[in-house]
PDB file of C-alpha atoms and ligand atoms in Angstrom:
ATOM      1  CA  UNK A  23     125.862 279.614 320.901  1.00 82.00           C
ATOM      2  CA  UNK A  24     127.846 281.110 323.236  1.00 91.00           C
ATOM      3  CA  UNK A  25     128.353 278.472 326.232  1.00 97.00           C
ATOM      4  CA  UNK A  26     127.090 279.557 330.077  1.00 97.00           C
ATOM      5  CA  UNK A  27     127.386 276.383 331.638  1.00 95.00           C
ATOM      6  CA  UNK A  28     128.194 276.635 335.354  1.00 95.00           C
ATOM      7  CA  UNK A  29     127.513 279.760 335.142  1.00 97.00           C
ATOM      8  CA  UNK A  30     124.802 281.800 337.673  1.00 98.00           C
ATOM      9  CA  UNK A  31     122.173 284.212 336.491  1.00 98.00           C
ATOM     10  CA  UNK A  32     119.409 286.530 338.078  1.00 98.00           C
ATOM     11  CA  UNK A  33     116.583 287.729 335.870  1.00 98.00           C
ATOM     12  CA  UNK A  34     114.603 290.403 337.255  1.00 98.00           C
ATOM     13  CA  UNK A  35     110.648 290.784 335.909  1.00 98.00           C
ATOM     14  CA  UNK A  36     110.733 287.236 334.528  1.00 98.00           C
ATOM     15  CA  UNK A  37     107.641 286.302 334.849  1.00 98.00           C
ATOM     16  CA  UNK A  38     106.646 287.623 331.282  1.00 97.00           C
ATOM     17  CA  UNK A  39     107.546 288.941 327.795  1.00 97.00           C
ATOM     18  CA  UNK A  40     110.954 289.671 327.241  1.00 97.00           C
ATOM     19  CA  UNK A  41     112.438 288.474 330.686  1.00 98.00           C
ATOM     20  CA  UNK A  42     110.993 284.749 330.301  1.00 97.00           C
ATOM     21  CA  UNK A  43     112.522 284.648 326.727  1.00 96.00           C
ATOM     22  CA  UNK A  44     115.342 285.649 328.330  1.00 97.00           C
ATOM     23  CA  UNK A  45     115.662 283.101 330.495  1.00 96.00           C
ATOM     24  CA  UNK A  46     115.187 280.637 327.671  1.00 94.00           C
ATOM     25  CA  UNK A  47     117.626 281.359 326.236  1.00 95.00           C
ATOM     26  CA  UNK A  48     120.286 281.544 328.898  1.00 94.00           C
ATOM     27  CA  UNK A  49     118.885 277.787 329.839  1.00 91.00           C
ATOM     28  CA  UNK A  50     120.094 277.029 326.005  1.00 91.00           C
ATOM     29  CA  UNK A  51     123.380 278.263 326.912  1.00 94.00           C
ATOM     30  CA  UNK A  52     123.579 276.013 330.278  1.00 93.00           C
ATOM     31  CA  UNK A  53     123.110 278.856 332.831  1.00 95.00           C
ATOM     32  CA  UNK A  54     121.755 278.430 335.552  1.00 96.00           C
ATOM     33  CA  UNK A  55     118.758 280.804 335.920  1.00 97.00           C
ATOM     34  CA  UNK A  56     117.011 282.561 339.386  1.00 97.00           C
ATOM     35  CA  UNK A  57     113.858 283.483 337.683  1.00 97.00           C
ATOM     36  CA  UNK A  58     112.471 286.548 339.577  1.00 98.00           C
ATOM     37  CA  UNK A  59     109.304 288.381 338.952  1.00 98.00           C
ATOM     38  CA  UNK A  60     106.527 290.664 341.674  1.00 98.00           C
ATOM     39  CA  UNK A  61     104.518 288.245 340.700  1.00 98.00           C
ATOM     40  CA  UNK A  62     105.464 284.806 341.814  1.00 98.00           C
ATOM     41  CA  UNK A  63     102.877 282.470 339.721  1.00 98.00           C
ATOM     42  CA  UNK A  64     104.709 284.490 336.813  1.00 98.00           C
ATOM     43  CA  UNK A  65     108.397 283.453 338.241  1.00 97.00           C
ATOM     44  CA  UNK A  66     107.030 279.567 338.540  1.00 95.00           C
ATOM     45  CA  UNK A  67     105.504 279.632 334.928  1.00 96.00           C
ATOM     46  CA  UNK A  68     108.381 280.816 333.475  1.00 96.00           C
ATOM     47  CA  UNK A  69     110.161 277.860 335.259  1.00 93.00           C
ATOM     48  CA  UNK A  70     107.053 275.449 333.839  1.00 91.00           C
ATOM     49  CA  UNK A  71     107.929 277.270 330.229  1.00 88.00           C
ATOM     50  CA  UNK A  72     111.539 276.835 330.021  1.00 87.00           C
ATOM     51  CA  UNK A  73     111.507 273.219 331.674  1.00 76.00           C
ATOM     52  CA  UNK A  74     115.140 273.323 332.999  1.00 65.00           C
ATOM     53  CA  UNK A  75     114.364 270.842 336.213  1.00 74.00           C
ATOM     54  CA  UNK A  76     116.574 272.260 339.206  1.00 78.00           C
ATOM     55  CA  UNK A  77     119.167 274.342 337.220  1.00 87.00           C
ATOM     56  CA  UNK A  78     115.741 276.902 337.495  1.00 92.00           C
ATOM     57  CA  UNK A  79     114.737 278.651 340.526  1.00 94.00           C
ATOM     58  CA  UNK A  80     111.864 280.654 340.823  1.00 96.00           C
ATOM     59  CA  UNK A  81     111.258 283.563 343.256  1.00 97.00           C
ATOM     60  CA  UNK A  82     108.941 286.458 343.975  1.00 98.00           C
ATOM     61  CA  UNK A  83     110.888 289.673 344.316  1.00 98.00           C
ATOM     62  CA  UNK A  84     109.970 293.397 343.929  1.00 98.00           C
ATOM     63  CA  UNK A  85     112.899 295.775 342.344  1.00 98.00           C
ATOM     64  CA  UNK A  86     111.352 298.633 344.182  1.00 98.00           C
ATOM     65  CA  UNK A  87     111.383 296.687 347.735  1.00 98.00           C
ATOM     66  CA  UNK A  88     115.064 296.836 349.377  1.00 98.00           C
ATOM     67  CA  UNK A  89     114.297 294.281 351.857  1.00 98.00           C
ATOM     68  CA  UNK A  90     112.634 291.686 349.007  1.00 98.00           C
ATOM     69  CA  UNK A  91     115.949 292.481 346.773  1.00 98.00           C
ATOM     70  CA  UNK A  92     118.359 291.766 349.869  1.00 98.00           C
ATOM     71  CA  UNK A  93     116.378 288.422 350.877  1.00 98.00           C
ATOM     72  CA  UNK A  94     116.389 287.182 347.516  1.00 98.00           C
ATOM     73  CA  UNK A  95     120.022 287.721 346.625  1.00 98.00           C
ATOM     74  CA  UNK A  96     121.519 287.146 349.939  1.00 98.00           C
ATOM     75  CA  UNK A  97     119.343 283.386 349.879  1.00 98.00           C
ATOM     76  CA  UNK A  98     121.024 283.199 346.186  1.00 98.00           C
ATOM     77  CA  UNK A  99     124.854 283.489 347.732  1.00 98.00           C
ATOM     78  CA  UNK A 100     123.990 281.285 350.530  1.00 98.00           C
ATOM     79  CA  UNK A 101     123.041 278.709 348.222  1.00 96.00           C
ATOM     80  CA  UNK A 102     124.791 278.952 345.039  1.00 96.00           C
ATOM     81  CA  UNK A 103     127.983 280.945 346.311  1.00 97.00           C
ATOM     82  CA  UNK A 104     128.225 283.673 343.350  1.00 98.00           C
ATOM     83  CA  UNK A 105     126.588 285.444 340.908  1.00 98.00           C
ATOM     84  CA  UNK A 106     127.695 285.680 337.229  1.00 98.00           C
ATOM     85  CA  UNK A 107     124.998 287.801 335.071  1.00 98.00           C
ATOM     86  CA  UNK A 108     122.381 289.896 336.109  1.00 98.00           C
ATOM     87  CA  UNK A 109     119.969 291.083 333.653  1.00 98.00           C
ATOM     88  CA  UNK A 110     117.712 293.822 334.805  1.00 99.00           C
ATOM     89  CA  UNK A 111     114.146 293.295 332.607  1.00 98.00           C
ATOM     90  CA  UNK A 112     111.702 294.301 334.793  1.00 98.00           C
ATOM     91  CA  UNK A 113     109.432 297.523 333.497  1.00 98.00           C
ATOM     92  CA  UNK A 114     106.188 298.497 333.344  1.00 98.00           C
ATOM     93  CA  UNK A 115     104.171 301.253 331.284  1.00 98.00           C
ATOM     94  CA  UNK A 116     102.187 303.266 333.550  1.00 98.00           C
ATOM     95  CA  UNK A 117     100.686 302.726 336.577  1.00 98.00           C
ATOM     96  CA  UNK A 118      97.119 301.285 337.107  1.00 96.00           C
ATOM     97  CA  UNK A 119      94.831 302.508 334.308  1.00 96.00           C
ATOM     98  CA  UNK A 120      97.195 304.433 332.212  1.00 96.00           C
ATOM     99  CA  UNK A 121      95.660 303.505 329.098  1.00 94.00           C
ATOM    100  CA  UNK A 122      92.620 305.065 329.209  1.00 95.00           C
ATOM    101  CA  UNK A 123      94.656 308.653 330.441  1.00 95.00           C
ATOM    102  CA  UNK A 124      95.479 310.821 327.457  1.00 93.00           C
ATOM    103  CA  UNK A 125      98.265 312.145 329.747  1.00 94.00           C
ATOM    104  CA  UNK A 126      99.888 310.306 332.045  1.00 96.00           C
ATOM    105  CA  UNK A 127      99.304 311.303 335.222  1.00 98.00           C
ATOM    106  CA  UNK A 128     101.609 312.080 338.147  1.00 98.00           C
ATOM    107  CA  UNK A 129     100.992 308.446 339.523  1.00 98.00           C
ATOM    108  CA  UNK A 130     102.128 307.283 336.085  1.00 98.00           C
ATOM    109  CA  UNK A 131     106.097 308.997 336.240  1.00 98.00           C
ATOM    110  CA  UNK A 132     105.873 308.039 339.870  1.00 98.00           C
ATOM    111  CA  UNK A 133     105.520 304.419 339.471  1.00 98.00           C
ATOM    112  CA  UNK A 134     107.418 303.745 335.903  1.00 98.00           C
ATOM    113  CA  UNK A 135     110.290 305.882 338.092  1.00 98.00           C
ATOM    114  CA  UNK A 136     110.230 303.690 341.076  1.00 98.00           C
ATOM    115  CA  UNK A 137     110.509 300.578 338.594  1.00 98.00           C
ATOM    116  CA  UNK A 138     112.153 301.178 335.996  1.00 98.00           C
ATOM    117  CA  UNK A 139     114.858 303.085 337.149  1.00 99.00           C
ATOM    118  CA  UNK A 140     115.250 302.861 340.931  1.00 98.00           C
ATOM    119  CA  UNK A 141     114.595 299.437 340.719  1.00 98.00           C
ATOM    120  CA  UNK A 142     117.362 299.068 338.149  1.00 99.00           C
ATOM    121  CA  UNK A 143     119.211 300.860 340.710  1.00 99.00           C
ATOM    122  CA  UNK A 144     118.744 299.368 343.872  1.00 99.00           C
ATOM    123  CA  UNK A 145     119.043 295.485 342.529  1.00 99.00           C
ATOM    124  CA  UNK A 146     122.044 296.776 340.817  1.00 98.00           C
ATOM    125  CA  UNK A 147     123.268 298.333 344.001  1.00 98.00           C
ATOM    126  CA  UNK A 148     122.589 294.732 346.222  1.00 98.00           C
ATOM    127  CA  UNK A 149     124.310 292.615 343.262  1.00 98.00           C
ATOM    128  CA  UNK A 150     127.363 295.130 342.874  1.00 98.00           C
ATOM    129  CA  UNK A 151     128.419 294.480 346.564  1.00 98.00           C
ATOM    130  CA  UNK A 152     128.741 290.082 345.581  1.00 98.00           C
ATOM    131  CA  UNK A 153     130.614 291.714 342.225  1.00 98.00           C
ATOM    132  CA  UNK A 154     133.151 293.792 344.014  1.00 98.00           C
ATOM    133  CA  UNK A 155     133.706 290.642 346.429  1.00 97.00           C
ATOM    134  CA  UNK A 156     134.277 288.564 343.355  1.00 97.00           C
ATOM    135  CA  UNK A 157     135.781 291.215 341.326  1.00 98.00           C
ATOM    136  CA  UNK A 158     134.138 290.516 338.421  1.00 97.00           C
ATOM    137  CA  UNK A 159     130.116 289.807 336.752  1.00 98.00           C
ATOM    138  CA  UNK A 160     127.979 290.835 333.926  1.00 98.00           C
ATOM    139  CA  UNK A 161     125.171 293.413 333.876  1.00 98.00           C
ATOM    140  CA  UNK A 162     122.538 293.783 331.222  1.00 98.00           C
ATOM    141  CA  UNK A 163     119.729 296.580 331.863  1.00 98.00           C
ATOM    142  CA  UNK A 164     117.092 296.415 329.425  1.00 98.00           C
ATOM    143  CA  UNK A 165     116.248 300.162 328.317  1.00 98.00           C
ATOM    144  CA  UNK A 166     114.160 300.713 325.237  1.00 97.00           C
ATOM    145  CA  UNK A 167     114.263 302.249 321.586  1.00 94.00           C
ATOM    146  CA  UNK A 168     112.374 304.614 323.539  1.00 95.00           C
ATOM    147  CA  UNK A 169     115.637 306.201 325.085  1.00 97.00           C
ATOM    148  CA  UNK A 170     116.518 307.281 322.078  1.00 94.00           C
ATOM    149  CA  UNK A 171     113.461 308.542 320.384  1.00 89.00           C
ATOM    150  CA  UNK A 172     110.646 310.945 321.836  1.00 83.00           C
ATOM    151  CA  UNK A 173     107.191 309.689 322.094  1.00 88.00           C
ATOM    152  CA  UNK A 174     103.685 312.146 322.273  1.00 87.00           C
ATOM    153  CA  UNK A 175     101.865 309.597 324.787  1.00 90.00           C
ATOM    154  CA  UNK A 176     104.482 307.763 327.017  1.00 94.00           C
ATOM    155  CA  UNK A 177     107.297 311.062 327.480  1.00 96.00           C
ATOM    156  CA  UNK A 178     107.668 309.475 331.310  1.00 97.00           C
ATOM    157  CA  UNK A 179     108.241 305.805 329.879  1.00 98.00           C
ATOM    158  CA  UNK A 180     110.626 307.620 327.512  1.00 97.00           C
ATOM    159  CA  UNK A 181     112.311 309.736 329.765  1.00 98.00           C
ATOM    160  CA  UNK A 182     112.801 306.579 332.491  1.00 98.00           C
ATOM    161  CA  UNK A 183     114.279 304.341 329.734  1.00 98.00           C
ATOM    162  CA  UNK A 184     116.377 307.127 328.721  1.00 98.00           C
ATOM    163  CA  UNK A 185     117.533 307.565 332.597  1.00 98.00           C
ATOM    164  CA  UNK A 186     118.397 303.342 332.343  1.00 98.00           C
ATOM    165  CA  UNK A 187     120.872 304.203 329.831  1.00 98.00           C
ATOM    166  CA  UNK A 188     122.291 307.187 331.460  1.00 98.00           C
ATOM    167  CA  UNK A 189     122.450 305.299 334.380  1.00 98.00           C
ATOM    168  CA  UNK A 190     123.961 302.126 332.745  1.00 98.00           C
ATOM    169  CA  UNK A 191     127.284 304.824 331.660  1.00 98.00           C
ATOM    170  CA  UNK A 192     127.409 305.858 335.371  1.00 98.00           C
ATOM    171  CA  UNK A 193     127.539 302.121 336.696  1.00 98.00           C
ATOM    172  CA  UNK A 194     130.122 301.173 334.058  1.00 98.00           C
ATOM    173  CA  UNK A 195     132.135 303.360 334.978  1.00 98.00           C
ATOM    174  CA  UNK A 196     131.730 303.064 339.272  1.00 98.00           C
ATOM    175  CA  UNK A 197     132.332 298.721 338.214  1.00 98.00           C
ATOM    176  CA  UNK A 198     135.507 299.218 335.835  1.00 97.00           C
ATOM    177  CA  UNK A 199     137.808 298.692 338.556  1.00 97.00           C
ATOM    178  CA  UNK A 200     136.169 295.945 339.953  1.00 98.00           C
ATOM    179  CA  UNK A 201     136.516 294.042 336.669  1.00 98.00           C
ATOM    180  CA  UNK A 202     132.826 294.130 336.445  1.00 98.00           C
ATOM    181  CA  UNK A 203     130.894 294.833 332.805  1.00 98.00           C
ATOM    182  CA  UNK A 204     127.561 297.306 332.806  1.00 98.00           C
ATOM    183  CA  UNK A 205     125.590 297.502 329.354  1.00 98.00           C
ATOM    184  CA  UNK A 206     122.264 298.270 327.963  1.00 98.00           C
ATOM    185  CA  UNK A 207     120.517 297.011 325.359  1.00 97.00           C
ATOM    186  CA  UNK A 208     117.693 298.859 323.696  1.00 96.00           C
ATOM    187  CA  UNK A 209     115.047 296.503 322.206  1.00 94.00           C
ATOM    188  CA  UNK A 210     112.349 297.327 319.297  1.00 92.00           C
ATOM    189  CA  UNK A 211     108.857 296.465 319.194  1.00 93.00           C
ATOM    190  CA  UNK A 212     107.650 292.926 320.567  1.00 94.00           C
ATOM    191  CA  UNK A 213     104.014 292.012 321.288  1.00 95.00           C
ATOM    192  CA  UNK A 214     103.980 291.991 324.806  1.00 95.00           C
ATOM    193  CA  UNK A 215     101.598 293.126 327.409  1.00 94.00           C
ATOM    194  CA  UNK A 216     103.271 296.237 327.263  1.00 94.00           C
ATOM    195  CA  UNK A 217     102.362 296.636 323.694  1.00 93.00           C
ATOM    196  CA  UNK A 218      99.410 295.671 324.245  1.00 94.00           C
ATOM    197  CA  UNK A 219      99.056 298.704 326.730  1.00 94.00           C
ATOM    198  CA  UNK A 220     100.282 300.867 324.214  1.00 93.00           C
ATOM    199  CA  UNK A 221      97.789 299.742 321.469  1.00 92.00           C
ATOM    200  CA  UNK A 222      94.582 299.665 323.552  1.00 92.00           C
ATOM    201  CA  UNK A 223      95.457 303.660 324.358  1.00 92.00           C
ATOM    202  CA  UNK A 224      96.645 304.456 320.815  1.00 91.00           C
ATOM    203  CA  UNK A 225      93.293 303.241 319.723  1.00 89.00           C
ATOM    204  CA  UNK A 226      91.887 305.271 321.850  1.00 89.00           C
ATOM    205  CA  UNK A 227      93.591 308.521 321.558  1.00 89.00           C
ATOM    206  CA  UNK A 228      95.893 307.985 318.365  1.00 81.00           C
ATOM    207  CA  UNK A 229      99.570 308.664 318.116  1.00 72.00           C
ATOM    208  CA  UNK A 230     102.134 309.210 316.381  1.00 71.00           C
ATOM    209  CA  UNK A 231     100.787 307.030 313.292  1.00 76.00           C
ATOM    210  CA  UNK A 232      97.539 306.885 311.153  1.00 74.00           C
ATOM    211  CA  UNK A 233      96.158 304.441 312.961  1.00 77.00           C
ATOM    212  CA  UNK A 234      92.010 304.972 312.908  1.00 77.00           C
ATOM    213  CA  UNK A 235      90.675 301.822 313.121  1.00 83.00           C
ATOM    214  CA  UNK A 236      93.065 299.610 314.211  1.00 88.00           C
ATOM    215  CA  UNK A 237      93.411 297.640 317.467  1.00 91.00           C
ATOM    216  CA  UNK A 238      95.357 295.388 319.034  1.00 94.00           C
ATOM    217  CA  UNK A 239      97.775 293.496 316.906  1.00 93.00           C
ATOM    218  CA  UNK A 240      96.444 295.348 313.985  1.00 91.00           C
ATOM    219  CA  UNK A 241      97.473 298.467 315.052  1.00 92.00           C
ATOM    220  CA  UNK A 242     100.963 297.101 316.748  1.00 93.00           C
ATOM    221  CA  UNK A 243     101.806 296.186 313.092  1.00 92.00           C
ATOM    222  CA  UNK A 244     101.275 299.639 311.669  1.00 90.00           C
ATOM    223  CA  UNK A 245     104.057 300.594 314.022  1.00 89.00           C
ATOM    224  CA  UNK A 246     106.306 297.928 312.956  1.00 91.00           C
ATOM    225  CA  UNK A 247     105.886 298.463 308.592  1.00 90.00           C
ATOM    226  CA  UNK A 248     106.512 302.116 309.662  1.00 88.00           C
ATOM    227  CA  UNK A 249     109.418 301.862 312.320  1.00 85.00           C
ATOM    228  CA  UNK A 250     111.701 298.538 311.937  1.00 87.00           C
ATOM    229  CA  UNK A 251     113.734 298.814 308.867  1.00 87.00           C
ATOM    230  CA  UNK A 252     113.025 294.687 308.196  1.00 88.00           C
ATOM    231  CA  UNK A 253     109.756 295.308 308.682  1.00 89.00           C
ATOM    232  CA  UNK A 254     109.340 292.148 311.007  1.00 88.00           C
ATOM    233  CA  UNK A 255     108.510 292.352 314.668  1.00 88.00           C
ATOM    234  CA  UNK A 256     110.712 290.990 317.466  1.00 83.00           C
ATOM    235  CA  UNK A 257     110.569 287.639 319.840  1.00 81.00           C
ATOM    236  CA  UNK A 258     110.959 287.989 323.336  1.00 79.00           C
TER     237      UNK A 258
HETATM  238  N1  NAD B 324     107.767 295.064 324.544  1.00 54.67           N
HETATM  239  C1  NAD B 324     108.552 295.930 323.937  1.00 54.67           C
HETATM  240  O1  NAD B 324     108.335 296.278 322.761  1.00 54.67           O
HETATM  241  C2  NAD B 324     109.747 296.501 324.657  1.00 54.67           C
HETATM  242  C3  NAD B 324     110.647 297.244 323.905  1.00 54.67           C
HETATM  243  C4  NAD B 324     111.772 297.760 324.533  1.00 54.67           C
HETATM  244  C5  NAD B 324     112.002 297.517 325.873  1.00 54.67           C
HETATM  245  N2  NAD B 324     111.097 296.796 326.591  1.00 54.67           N
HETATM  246  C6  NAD B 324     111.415 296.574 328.006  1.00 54.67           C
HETATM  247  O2  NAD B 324     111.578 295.185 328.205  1.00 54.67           O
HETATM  248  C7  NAD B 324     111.305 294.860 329.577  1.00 54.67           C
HETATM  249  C8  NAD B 324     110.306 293.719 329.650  1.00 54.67           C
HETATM  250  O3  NAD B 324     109.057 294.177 329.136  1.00 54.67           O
HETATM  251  P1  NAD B 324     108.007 293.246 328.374  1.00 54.67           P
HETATM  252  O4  NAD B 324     107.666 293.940 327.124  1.00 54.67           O
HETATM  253  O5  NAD B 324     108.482 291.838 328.352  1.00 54.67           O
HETATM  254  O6  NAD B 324     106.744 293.452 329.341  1.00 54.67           O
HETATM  255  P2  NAD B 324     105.977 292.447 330.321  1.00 54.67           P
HETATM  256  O7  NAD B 324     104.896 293.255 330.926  1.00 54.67           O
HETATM  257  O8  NAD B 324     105.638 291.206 329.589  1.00 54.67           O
HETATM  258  O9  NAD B 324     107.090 292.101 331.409  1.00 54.67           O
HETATM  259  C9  NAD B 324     107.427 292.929 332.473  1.00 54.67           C
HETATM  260  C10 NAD B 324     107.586 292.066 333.715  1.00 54.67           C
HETATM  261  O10 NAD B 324     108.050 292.903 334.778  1.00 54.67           O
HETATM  262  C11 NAD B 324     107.372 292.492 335.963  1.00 54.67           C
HETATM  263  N3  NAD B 324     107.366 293.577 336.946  1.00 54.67           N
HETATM  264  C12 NAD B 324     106.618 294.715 336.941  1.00 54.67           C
HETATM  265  N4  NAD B 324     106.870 295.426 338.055  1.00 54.67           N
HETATM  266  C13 NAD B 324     107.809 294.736 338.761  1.00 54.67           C
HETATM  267  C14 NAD B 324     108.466 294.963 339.996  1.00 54.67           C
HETATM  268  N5  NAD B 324     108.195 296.032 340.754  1.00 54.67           N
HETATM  269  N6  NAD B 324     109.372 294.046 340.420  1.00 54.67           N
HETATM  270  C15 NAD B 324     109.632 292.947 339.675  1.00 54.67           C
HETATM  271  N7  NAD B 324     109.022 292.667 338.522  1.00 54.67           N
HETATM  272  C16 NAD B 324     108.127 293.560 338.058  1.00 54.67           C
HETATM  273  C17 NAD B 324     105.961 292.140 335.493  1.00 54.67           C
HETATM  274  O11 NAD B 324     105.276 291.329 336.434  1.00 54.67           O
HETATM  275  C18 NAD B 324     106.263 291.439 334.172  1.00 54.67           C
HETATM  276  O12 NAD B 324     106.430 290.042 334.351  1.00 54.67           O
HETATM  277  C19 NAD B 324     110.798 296.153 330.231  1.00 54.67           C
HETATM  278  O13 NAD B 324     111.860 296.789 330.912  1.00 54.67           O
HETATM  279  C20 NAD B 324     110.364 296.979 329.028  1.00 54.67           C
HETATM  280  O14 NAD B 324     110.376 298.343 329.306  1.00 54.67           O
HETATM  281  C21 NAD B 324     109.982 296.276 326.003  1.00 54.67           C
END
């Protein structure tokens, strides 16, 4: 494994799902980890979950709040001088109730907008000012398999994920001088409350699949036999 010791990373919507086993595994690697999340009891489980004593710090911060991002990261240079990795993780599905809306709604692009890409944005934005100081640092934005593919109930979770990535180019290519890296990564399926958003509305209303009768787990399988080649689903 590659070896992050003494190095400093921010995770943003770690309080959950992909982000916490993100964090894991950067605390394999010896990084030291600023676990942030909107909610903070999700930030200081994460830190319970990955038992890393003080080389974890946990923090409640809202990518779609300028003043949370700026207190947050400014605290993070005052103490710890430099930041090596950012990893922006945080996303959301809809916005309150979206799973029982055969159409999402204009609330629903508003809020999966504001989060998952301004928010990608704007902490990208606060950490890129350290990263042109330092003149160099690591960005990872988590988009989705989504980008890339269409999808008949979640076209604005689509569409934002596709923006991440579009976005992601742009950034590269504002950072290149600054010796500064930008990439996305675009993860399958994983059972996460996300999914489970996904299956409690595709049992509902359907989707793309034959999936009458199925809930839950059940029906999150279907979707992994049909659309990961191994057939297997992914760990956060
Ligand atoms: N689960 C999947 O199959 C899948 C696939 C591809 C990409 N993704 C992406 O991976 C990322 C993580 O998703 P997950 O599946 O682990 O879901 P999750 O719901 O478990 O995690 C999302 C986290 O983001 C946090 N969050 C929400 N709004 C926030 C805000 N305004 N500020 C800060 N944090 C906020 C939530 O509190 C939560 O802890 C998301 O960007 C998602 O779109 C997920």
């Amino acid at each position: 494994m590659i070896n992050l010791s003494g190095k400093e990373a921010i995770v943003t919507g770690a309080g959950s799902g992909i982000g916490r086993g993100i964090c894991s595994v950067l605390a394999l690697a010896g990084a030291n980890v600023l676990v942030t999340d909107i909610s903070g009891k999700g930030a200081e489980d994460t830190l319970k979950h990955c038992g890393y004593g003080d080389k974890f710090r946990a923090r409640q911060m809202d990518v779609t709040n300028e003043n949370s991002i700026d207190e947050i990261i400014s605290e993070h240079i005052k103490d710890r001088k430099k930041i090596d990795i950012l990893v922006n993780n945080a996303g959301i599905i809809g916005s309150e109730g979206w799973s029982n809306r055969e159409i999402p709604n204009s609330q629903d692009w508003t809020e999966v907008y504001e989060v998952n890409v301004r928010g990608v944005v704007k902490v990208s934005e606060r950490v890129s000012k350290e990263f042109q100081n330092q003149k160099r640092g690591k960005i990872i934005n988590i988009a989705s398999i989504a980008a890339r593919q269409g999808s008949p109930d979640s076209p604005h979770y689509s569409t934002s994920k596709a923006a991440v990535v579009s976005w992601t180019q742009s950034h590269a290519l504002q950072m290149a001088a600054y010796n500064v890296n930008v990439n996305a990564v675009c993860p399958g399926l994983i059972w996460t409350p996300i999914w489970e958003s996904i299956a409690r509305k595709r049992s509902q209303f359907g989707g793309s699949l034959k999936t009458e009768g199925l809930k839950g787990k059940n029906l999150f399988d279907q979707f992994v036999k049909a659309w990961i080649p191994l057939q297997r689903e992914q760990t956060p």
